[in-house]
Amino acid sequence: MAQLTCGYRNSSDRMVIVRCIGREEFFLERVVFPFELLSFMAPAESMVQIWTHGLGGPELRESIPVEELCVETPEPMAAPRSISGLTGSVQEWQQAS
């Protein structure tokens, strides 16, 4: 199951509950305080629900596909150069010493 790195910032002035429901019985529920950033990993095609508490009880504020909360990952690093190319330089350095 491929996991996506995600982030959600609570931009409201009230505490919210973030629920992420995905395939293969994946479930995540966290309380997020005002202006706090929640980082989490979730399977692709999961759904994130943002809940708040109103006068009548819990209220679903919004539903967001997890792909919209994906954090971009940096480009993979270049493959290291072969050590065999360094061997000649080391031998030259040892001879010069």
Short mmCIF file of C-alpha atoms in Angstrom, two decimals:
data_model
loop_
_atom_site.label_atom_id
_atom_site.label_comp_id
_atom_site.label_asym_id
_atom_site.label_seq_id
_atom_site.Cartn_x
_atom_site.Cartn_y
_atom_site.Cartn_z
CA MET A 1 0.00 0.00 0.00
CA ALA A 2 1.67 3.23 -1.20
CA GLN A 3 1.67 5.98 1.41
CA LEU A 4 1.49 9.69 0.55
CA THR A 5 3.01 12.35 2.79
CA CYS A 6 0.31 14.90 3.54
CA GLY A 7 -0.20 18.09 5.52
CA TYR A 8 -3.24 19.96 6.82
CA ARG A 9 -3.15 23.41 8.44
CA ASN A 10 -6.09 24.41 10.63
CA SER A 11 -6.59 28.02 9.55
CA SER A 12 -9.67 28.49 11.72
CA ASP A 13 -9.78 29.89 15.24
CA ARG A 14 -11.41 26.70 16.56
CA MET A 15 -10.11 23.23 17.28
CA VAL A 16 -11.03 20.64 14.60
CA ILE A 17 -10.90 16.88 14.29
CA VAL A 18 -9.19 15.49 11.19
CA ARG A 19 -10.30 12.01 10.12
CA CYS A 20 -8.64 10.14 7.30
CA ILE A 21 -10.35 6.99 6.06
CA GLY A 22 -8.71 4.79 3.46
CA ARG A 23 -8.49 1.34 1.95
CA GLU A 24 -7.47 -1.77 3.81
CA GLU A 25 -8.99 -0.58 7.10
CA PHE A 26 -6.79 2.56 7.29
CA PHE A 27 -8.12 5.07 9.83
CA LEU A 28 -6.48 8.13 11.36
CA GLU A 29 -8.11 10.64 13.71
CA ARG A 30 -6.32 13.63 15.24
CA VAL A 31 -7.28 16.83 17.06
CA VAL A 32 -5.74 19.88 15.40
CA PHE A 33 -5.59 23.15 17.32
CA PRO A 34 -6.05 26.57 15.67
CA PHE A 35 -3.23 27.45 13.25
CA GLU A 36 -1.51 24.09 13.90
CA LEU A 37 -0.03 22.02 11.05
CA LEU A 38 -0.69 18.28 11.02
CA SER A 39 1.67 16.09 8.98
CA PHE A 40 0.62 12.52 8.30
CA MET A 41 0.95 9.62 5.90
CA ALA A 42 -2.08 8.07 4.23
CA PRO A 43 -2.82 5.71 1.36
CA ALA A 44 -3.66 7.18 -2.03
CA GLU A 45 -7.39 7.54 -2.73
CA SER A 46 -8.18 8.15 0.97
CA MET A 47 -10.67 10.79 2.06
CA VAL A 48 -9.97 13.39 4.74
CA GLN A 49 -12.88 14.79 6.74
CA ILE A 50 -12.65 17.95 8.85
CA TRP A 51 -15.07 17.99 11.78
CA THR A 52 -15.88 20.78 14.21
CA HIS A 53 -18.25 21.07 17.15
CA GLY A 54 -21.27 23.32 16.73
CA LEU A 55 -24.33 24.06 18.86
CA GLY A 56 -26.10 20.94 17.63
CA GLY A 57 -23.09 18.65 18.09
CA PRO A 58 -20.40 17.49 15.66
CA GLU A 59 -20.54 19.08 12.20
CA LEU A 60 -18.74 17.94 9.05
CA ARG A 61 -17.03 21.09 7.79
CA GLU A 62 -15.38 19.69 4.64
CA SER A 63 -14.25 16.53 2.85
CA ILE A 64 -10.96 16.61 0.96
CA PRO A 65 -9.34 13.92 -1.22
CA VAL A 66 -5.92 13.08 0.27
CA GLU A 67 -4.22 13.86 -3.06
CA GLU A 68 -5.07 17.56 -2.52
CA LEU A 69 -3.17 17.54 0.79
CA CYS A 70 -0.08 15.85 -0.66
CA VAL A 71 3.23 17.51 0.17
CA GLU A 72 5.67 17.59 -2.73
CA THR A 73 8.72 15.45 -2.18
CA PRO A 74 12.14 16.73 -3.28
CA GLU A 75 13.76 15.38 -6.41
CA PRO A 76 15.74 12.19 -5.77
CA MET A 77 19.45 12.76 -5.29
CA ALA A 78 21.78 11.96 -8.15
CA ALA A 79 23.38 8.54 -8.03
CA PRO A 80 26.86 8.58 -6.47
CA ARG A 81 29.80 8.42 -8.81
CA SER A 82 31.73 5.21 -9.12
CA ILE A 83 34.51 4.77 -6.60
CA SER A 84 36.68 3.18 -9.27
CA GLY A 85 37.32 6.66 -10.73
CA LEU A 86 38.67 7.78 -7.36
CA THR A 87 41.16 4.93 -7.02
CA GLY A 88 43.63 6.49 -9.47
CA SER A 89 43.48 9.84 -7.64
CA VAL A 90 44.19 8.16 -4.29
CA GLN A 91 47.20 6.30 -5.72
CA GLU A 92 48.56 9.53 -7.24
CA TRP A 93 48.17 11.28 -3.89
CA GLN A 94 49.94 8.45 -2.03
CA GLN A 95 52.86 8.52 -4.51
CA ALA A 96 53.17 12.30 -4.14
CA SER A 97 53.44 12.02 -0.34
#
